[in-house]
XYZ file of C-alpha atoms in Angstrom:
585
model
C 148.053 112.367 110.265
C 147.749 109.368 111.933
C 147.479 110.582 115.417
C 144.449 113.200 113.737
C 142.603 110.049 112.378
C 142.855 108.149 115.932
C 141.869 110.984 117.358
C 138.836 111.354 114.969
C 138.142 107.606 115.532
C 137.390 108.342 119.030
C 135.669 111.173 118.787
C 133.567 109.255 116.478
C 133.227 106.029 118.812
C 132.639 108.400 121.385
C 129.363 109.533 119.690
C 128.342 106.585 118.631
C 128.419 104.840 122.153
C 126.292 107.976 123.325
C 123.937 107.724 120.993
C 123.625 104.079 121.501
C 123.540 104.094 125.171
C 120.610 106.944 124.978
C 118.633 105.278 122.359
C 118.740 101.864 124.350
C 118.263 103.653 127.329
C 114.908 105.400 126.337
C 113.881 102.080 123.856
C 114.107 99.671 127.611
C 112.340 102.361 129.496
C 109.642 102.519 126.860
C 109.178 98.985 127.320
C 109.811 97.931 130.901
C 109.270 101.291 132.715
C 106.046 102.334 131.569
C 104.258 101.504 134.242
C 103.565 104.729 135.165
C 99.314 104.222 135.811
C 98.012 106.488 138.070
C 95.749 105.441 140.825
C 91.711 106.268 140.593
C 91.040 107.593 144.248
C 87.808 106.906 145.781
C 85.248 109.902 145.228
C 87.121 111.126 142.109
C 85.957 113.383 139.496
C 87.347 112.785 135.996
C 88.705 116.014 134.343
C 87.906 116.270 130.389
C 90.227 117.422 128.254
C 90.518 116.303 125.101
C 93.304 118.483 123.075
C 95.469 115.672 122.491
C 92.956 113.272 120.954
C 92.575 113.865 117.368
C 91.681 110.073 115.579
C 89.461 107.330 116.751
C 92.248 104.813 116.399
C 95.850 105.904 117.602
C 97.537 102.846 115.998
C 99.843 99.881 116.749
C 102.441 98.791 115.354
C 104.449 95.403 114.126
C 108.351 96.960 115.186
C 109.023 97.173 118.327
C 111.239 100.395 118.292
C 108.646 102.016 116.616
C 105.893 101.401 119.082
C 108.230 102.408 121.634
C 109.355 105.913 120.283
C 105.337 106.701 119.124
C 102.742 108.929 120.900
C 103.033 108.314 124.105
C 99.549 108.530 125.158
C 98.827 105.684 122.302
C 94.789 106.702 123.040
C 92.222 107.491 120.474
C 88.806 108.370 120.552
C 87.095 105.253 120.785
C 89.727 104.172 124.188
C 87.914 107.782 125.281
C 84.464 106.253 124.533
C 84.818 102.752 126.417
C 86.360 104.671 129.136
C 83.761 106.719 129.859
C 81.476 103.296 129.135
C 83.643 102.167 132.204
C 83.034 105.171 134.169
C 79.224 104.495 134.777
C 80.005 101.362 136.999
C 83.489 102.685 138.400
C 82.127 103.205 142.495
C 85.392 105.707 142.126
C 84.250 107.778 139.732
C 81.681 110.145 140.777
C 81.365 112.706 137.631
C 83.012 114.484 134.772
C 84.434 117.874 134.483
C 84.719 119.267 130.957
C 87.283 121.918 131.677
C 88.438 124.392 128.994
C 88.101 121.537 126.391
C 90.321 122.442 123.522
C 89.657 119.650 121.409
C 90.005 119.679 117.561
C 87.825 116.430 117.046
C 85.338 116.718 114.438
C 81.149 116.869 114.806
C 80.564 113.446 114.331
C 83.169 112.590 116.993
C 81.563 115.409 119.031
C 77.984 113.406 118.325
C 79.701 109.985 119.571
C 81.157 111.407 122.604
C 77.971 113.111 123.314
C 76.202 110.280 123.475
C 78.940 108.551 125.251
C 78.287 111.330 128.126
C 74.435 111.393 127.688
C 74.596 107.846 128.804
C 77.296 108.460 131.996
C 74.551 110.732 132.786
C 71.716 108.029 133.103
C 73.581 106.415 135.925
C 73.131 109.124 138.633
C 76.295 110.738 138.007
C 77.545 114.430 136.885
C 78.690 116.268 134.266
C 79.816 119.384 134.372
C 81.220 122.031 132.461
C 83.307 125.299 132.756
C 85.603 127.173 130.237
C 86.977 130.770 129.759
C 85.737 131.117 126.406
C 83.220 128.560 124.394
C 83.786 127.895 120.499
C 80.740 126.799 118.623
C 82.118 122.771 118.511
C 83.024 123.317 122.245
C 79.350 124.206 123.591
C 78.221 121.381 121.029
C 79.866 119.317 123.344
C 79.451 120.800 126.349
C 75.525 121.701 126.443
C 75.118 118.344 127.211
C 76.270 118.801 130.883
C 73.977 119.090 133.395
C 75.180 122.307 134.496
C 77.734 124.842 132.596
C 79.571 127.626 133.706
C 81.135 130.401 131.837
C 83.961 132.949 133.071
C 82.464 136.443 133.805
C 85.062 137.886 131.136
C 84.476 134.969 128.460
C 82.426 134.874 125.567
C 80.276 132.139 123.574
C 80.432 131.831 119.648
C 76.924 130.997 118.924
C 76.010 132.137 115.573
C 75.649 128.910 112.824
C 77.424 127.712 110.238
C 79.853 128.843 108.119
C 82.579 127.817 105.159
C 84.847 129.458 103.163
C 86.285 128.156 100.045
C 89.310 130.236 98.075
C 89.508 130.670 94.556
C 92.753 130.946 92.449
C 92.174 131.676 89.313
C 93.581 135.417 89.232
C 96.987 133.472 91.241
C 97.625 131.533 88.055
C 96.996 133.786 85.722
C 99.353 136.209 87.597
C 101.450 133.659 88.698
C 102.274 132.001 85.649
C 101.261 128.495 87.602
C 98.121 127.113 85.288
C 96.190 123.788 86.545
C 94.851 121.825 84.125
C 91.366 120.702 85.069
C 89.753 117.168 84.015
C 86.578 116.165 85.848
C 83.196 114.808 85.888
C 80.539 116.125 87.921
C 78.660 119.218 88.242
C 78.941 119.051 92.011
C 83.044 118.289 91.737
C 84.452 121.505 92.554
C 87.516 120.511 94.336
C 88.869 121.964 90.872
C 86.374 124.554 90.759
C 89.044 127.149 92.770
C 91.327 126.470 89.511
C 88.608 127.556 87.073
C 86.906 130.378 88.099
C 87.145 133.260 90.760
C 83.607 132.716 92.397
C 81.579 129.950 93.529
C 79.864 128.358 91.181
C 75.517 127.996 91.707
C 76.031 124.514 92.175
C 78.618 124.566 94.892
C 76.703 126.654 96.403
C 73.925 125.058 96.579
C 75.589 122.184 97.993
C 77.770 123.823 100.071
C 74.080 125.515 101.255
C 72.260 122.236 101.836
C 75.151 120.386 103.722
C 75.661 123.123 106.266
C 71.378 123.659 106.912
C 71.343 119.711 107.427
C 74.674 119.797 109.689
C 73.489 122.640 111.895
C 69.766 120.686 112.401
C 71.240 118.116 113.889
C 73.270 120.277 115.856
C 70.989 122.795 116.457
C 68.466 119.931 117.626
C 71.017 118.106 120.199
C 71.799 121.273 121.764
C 67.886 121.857 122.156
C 67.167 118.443 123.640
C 70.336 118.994 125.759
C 69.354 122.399 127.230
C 65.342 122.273 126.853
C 65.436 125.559 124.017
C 62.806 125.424 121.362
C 64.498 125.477 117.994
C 62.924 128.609 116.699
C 64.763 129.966 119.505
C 67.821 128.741 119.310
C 68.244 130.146 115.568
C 66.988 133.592 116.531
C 69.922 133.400 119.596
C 72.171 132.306 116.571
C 70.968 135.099 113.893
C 70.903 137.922 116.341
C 74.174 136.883 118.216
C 72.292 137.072 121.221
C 74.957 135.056 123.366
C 77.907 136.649 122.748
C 78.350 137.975 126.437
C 78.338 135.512 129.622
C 75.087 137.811 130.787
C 73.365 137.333 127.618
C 74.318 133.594 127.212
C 72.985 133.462 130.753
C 69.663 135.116 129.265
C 69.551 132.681 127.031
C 70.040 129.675 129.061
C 72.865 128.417 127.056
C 74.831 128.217 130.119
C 73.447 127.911 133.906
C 76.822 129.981 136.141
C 78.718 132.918 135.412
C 81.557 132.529 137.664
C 85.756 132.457 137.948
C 87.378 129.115 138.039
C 87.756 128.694 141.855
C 83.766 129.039 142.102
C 83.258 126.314 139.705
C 85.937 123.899 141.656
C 84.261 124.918 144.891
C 80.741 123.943 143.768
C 82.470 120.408 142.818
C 83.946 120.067 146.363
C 80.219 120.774 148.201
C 79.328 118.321 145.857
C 81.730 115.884 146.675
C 80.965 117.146 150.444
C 84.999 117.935 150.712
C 85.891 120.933 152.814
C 86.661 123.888 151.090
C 90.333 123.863 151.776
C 90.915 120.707 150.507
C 91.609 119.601 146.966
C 88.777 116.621 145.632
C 90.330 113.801 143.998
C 90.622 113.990 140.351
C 92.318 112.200 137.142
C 92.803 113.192 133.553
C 90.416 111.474 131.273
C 93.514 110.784 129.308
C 95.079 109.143 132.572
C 91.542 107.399 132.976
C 91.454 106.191 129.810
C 95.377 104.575 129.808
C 94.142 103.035 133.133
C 91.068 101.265 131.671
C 93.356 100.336 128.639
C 95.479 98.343 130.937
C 93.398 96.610 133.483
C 90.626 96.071 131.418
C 88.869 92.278 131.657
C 91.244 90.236 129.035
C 89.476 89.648 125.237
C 88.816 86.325 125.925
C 85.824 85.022 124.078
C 85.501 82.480 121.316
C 84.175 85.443 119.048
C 85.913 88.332 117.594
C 84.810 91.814 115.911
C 87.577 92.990 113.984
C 87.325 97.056 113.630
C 89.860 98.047 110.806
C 90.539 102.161 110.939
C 90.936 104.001 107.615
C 91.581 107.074 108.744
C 93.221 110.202 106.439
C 93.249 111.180 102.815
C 93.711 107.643 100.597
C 96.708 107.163 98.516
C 98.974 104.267 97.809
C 101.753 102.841 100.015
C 101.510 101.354 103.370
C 99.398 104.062 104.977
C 99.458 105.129 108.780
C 97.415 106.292 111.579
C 96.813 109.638 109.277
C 96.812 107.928 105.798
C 94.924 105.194 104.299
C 96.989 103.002 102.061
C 96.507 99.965 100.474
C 98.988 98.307 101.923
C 98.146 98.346 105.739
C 94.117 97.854 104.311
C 94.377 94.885 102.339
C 96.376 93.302 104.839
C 93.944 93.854 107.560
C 91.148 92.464 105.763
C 92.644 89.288 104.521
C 94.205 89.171 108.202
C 90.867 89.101 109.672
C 89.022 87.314 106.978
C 91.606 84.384 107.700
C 90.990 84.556 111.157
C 88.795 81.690 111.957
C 88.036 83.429 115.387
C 86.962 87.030 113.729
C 82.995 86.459 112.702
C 82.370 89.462 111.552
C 84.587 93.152 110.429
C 83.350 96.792 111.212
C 85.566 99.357 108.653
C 85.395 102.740 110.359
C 86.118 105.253 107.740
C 87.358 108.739 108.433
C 88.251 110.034 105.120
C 87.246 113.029 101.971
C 88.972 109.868 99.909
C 92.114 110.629 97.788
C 93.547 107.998 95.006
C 90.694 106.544 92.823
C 92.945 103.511 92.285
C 93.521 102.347 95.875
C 90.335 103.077 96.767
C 89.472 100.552 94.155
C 91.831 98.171 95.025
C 90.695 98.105 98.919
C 86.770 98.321 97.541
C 87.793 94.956 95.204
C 89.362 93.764 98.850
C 86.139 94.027 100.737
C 84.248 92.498 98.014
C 86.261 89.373 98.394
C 86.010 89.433 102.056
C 82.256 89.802 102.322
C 81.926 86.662 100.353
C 83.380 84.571 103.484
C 82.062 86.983 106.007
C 79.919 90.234 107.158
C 81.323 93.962 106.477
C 79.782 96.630 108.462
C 80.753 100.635 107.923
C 80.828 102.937 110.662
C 81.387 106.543 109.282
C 82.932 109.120 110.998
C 83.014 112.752 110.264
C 83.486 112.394 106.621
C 83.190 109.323 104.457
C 83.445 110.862 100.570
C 84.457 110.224 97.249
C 87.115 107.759 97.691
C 85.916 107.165 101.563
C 82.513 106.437 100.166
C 83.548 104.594 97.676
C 85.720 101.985 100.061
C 81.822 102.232 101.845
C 79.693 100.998 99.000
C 79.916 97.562 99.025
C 79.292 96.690 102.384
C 76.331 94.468 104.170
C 75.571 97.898 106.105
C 76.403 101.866 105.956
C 76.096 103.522 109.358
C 76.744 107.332 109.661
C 76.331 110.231 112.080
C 73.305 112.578 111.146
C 76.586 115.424 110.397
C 78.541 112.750 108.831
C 79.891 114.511 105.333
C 79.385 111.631 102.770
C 78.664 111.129 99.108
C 81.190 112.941 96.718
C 80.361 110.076 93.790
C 82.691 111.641 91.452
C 86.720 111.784 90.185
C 88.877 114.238 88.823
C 92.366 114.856 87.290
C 94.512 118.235 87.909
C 97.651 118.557 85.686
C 99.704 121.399 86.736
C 100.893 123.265 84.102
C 103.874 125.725 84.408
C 104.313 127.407 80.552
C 103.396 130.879 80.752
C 105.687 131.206 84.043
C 108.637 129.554 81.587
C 107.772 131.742 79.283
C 107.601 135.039 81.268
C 111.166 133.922 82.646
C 112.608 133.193 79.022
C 112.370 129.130 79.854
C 111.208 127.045 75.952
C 110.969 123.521 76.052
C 110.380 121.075 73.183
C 109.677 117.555 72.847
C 111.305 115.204 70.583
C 109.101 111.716 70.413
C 108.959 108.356 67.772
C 105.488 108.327 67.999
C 102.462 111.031 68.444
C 101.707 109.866 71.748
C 104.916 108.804 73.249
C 106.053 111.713 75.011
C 104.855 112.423 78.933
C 103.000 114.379 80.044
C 105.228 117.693 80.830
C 104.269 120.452 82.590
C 106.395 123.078 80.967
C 104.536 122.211 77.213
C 101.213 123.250 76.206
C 98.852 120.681 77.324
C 98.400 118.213 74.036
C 94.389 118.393 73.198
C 94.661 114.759 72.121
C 96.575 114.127 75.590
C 93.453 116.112 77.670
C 91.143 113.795 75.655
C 92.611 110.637 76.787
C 92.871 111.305 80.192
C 89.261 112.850 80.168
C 88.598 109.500 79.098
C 89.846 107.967 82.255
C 87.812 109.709 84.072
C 84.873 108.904 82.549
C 85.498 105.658 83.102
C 86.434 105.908 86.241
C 83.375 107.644 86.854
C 81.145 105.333 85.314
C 83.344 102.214 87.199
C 82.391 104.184 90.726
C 79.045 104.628 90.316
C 79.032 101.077 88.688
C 79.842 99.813 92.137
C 78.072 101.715 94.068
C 74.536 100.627 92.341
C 75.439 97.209 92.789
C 76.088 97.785 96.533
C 73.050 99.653 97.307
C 70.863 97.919 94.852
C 70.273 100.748 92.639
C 70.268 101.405 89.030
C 73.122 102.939 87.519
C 70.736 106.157 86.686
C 69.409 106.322 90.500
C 72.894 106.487 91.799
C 74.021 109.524 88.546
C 71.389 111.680 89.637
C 72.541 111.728 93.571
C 76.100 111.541 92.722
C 77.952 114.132 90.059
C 80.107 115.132 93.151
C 77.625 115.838 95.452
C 78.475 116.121 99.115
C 75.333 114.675 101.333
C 75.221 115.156 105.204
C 74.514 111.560 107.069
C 70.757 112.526 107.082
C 70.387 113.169 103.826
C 72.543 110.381 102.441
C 69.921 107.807 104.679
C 67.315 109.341 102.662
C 68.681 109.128 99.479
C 69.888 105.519 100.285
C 73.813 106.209 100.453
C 73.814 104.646 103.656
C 71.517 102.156 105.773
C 71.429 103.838 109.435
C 72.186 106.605 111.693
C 74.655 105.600 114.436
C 78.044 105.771 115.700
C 80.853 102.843 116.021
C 79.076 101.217 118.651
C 76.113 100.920 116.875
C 77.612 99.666 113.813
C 79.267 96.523 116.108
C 76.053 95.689 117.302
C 75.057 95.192 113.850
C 77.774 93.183 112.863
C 76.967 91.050 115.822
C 73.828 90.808 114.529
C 74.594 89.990 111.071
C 77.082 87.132 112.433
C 74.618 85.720 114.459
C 76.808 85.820 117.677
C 75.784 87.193 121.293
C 78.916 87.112 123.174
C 82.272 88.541 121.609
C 85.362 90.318 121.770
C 86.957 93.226 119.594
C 90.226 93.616 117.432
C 91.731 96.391 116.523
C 93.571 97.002 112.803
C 95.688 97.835 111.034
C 99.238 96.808 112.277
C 101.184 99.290 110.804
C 104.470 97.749 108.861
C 106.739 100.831 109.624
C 110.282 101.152 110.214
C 112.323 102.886 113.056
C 113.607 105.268 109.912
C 110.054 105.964 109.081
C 109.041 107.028 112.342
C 112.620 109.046 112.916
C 111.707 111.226 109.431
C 107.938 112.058 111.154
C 109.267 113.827 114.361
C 109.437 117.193 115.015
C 112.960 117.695 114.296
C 112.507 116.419 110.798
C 109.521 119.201 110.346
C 111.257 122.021 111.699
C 111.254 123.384 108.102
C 107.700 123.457 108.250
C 107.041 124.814 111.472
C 109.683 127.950 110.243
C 107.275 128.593 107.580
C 104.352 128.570 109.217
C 105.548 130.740 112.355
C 106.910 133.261 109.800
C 104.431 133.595 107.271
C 100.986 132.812 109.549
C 99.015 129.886 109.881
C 96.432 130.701 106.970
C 98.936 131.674 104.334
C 100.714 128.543 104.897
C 97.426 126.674 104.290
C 97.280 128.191 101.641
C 100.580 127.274 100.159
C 99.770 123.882 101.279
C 96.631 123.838 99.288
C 98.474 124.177 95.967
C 101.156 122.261 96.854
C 98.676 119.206 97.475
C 97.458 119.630 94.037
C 100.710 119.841 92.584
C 101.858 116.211 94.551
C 98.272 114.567 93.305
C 99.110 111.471 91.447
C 96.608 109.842 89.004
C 92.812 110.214 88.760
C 91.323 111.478 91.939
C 88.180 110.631 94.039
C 88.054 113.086 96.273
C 85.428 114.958 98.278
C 84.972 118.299 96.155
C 86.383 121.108 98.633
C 87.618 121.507 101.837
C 85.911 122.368 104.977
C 86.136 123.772 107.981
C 83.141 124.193 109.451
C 82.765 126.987 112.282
């Protein structure tokens, strides 16, 4: 026995020491050996790709191992943005090549990085684009290159806008599963798929409104962009009248119908390289790490802090993909200490999520405003709980097709008794008082029980709008009327006062800069996440595996789906959440 238990202890070491040796191995070559920037060769051509870009901010964080073993790339959009800012100047660079883009950035991003490119184009040089097949977002980025090819055998998806909600009221009632619904707001119907089987007049008018005001700024960019009268482009759009590389040709969506190789060649006679040689290019993502790293130094006197909320808002810590109170407070009574930050830009990126952290970071700004300026910048969404983290501050800024508004909260208790019932489950309560017992999901809901917490939503309600009148300077009945749960698009949300100007992140410094009173300054980037090398180890891909069985077996949209009601069932507390989701298309 005891030469089986040495034996084991080796084995054991053994493992140990490997596991060691590779972990220290990988953890000193993430931090000594990344030096792996490639060089920008004169006459180069930047090649635009953006698939593995999805938030403005890509984080940073306080524990070493952790920073070590994250993304790789450590880019977000708004590195992307000041690259391309770089670009103009760089003698190096001599245009951009959107090439089979794949990017699942949303249309305010797309409107930021448009503009981003609209502007490379004012110094002299190109953009241009090519791609197999076009989705709608894709040629909204993409028509504003100065010339665009298409593959002879692709296709363009040019038609307007679309969304799709799904209703499960038949599910329960088959099912067993019953959610118990507690809201306030016509316009909240996030809970509306619990209650009935069709859309409601009110979502749809909503639903109606957001997508018309979406698709005019859209549909208006695109005309600008490619010199189509807008009566045009919605008869192309109604009559599908692009849905072939000839007819987008037609059309004069797109300027080249031509293979790959064409569209490379046509760079090279650009670039006046022979056409046997290959032209010098680098990734935008490459590009982008580059101007990361030798970048002037921050030095001035005066500092912009920009503080990323980015995800659905719930309580904790928070990360790159979650807003939590934790990393949020933090950040703003970071910078509001910081004798060198004048001034803070919060760029939200969020349909909201826990009513009471939202509160608690709203209560945060309101304390930090008091010793200095808070500018928003909103993304592609900023609602409910995102607008509500918004309402308080010196200036709103949103994209025209930023979705904002959502003034509303709700409270979804799921309720399992008629599937006990149907499997022969009972359940009784025994309780010292009427009201002592919890909430449980496998008794009838308690009438009294739905009246309290009916109550805390009202409240809740009445608190959110509360703020938001005193932010904007409305009434309490000015702010009712617009809110309810209504979902605004940036355009309409200037108009109805929500917010104080259309413009992207950069726009929304320059304000802040304004507001502080300073002309020369620097920029800080928050949060710092607090995460541990066991946090970050439970996020890989080896720790999902479950979920990326389920999805590969099952399909993509019935896992949604499943994920849908699951959310619902894992919703803690009264929510302030934007009232369905979308996918626009």
């Amino acid at each position: 026995m005891k030469f089986l238990g040495n034996v084991l202890a080796t084995v054991i070491g053994i493992f140990v020491f490997i596991m060691l040796f590779f972990f220290g191995a990988v953890f000193i070559a993430a931090l000594f050996g990344g030096d792996d920037k490639v060089s920008v060769k004169s006459d180069s051509v930047i090649e635009f790709n953006l698939k593995e870009i999805k938030d403005d901010y890509a984080g940073k964080y306080k524990d070493p191992w952790v920073t070590a073993f994250s993304d790789k790339k450590g880019i977000g959009l708004t590195d992307v943005i000041n690259a391309i800012e770089a670009a103009k100047t760089d003698d190096n660079i001599k245009g951009i090549s959107i090439l089979n883009d794949e990017s699942s950035l949303g249309l305010a991003q797309y409107k930021d990085l448009r503009n981003a490119l609209e502007s490379f184009k004012k110094s002299g040089k190109f953009v241009w684009a090519y791609a197999n097949t076009y989705s709608q977002k894709e040629y909204y980025l993409t028509s504003v290159a100065n010339t665009i090819y298409i593959n002879p055998t692709g296709d363009l998806d040019f038609k307007g806008l679309s969304s799709e909600v799904m209703f499960f009221k038949d599910f329960q009632e088959k099912s067993g599963i019953h959610m118990e619904v507690i809201r306030h707001g016509k316009y909240k119907s996030a809970v509306e798929p619990f209650l009935q089987n069709s859309m409601s007049d009110a979502n749809r008018e909503q639903i109606t409104a957001l997508l018309n005001s979406i698709w005019s700024t859209v549909s208006a960019d695109i005309s600008k962009s490619r010199n189509i009268p807008l009566p045009k482009l919605n008869e192309i759009a109604n009559g599908l009248l692009a849905r072939t590389p000839e007819m987008a040709k037609e059309q004069h969506l797109v300027d080249i119908i031509a293979y790959e190789d064409v569209y490379h060649n046509a760079i090279r006679k650009a670039l006046k390289v022979d056409q046997d040689e290959d032209y010098n290019k680098i990734s935008i993502l490459d590009y982008t790490k580059n101007n990361t790293t030798t970048a002037l130094a921050n030095t001035a006197a005066d500092q912009i802090a920009i503080i990323y909320a980015q995800g659905e808002i719930g309580s904790g810590e928070g990360d790159v993909n979650t807003i939590g109170e934790g990393s949020m407070r933090r950040s703003l009574q970071e910078a509001r200490k910081n004798d060198d930050v004048k001034a803070i830009v919060l760029r939200i990126d969020s349909p909201g999520g826990s009513a009471l952290t939202s509160d608690l970071i709203w209560r945060e700004i309101e304390i930090t405003k008091k010793v200095k300026p808070v500018v928003v910048s909103m993304g592609n969404y900023a609602a409910s709980g995102g607008y509500y983290i918004a309402c308080n501050a010196n200036k709103i800024f949103a994209e025209n097709n930023t979705i904002t508004g959502s003034i509303g909260v709700f409270g979804v208790l799921p309720n399992f008794t008629p599937l006990a019932n149907k499997l022969g489950i009972n359940s009784e309560q025994v309780k010292t008082h009427e009201n002592s017992a919890n909430y449980s999901p496998f008794v009838p809901v308690d009438e009294k029980f739905k009246a309290f917490t009916l109550e805390g939503v009202e409240k809740i309600y009445n608190t959110f709008v509360t703020h938001v009148a005193e932010g904007r300077k409305m009434t309490f009945e000015q702010v009712d009327a617009i809110a309810q749960g209504r979902v605004w698009s940036g355009t309409e949300a200037l108009k109805l006062g929500l917010v104080d100007k259309i413009g992207g992140l950069n726009a929304a410094i320059v304000e802040a800069a304004k507001i502080a009173k300073i002309k020369n300054y620097g920029t800080q980037n928050y949060p710092e996440y607090e995460k541990s090398f066991n946090d970050l180890l439970s996020s890989m891909p080896f720790a999902k595996s479950k979920e990326a069985f389920i999805k590969e077996e099952i399909g993509e949209e019935n896992y949604l789906l499943i994920e849908q009601v699951k959310k619902f069932q894992k919703q803690k507390g009264i929510q302030a959440m934007m009232p369905y989701g979308i996918n626009i298309y």
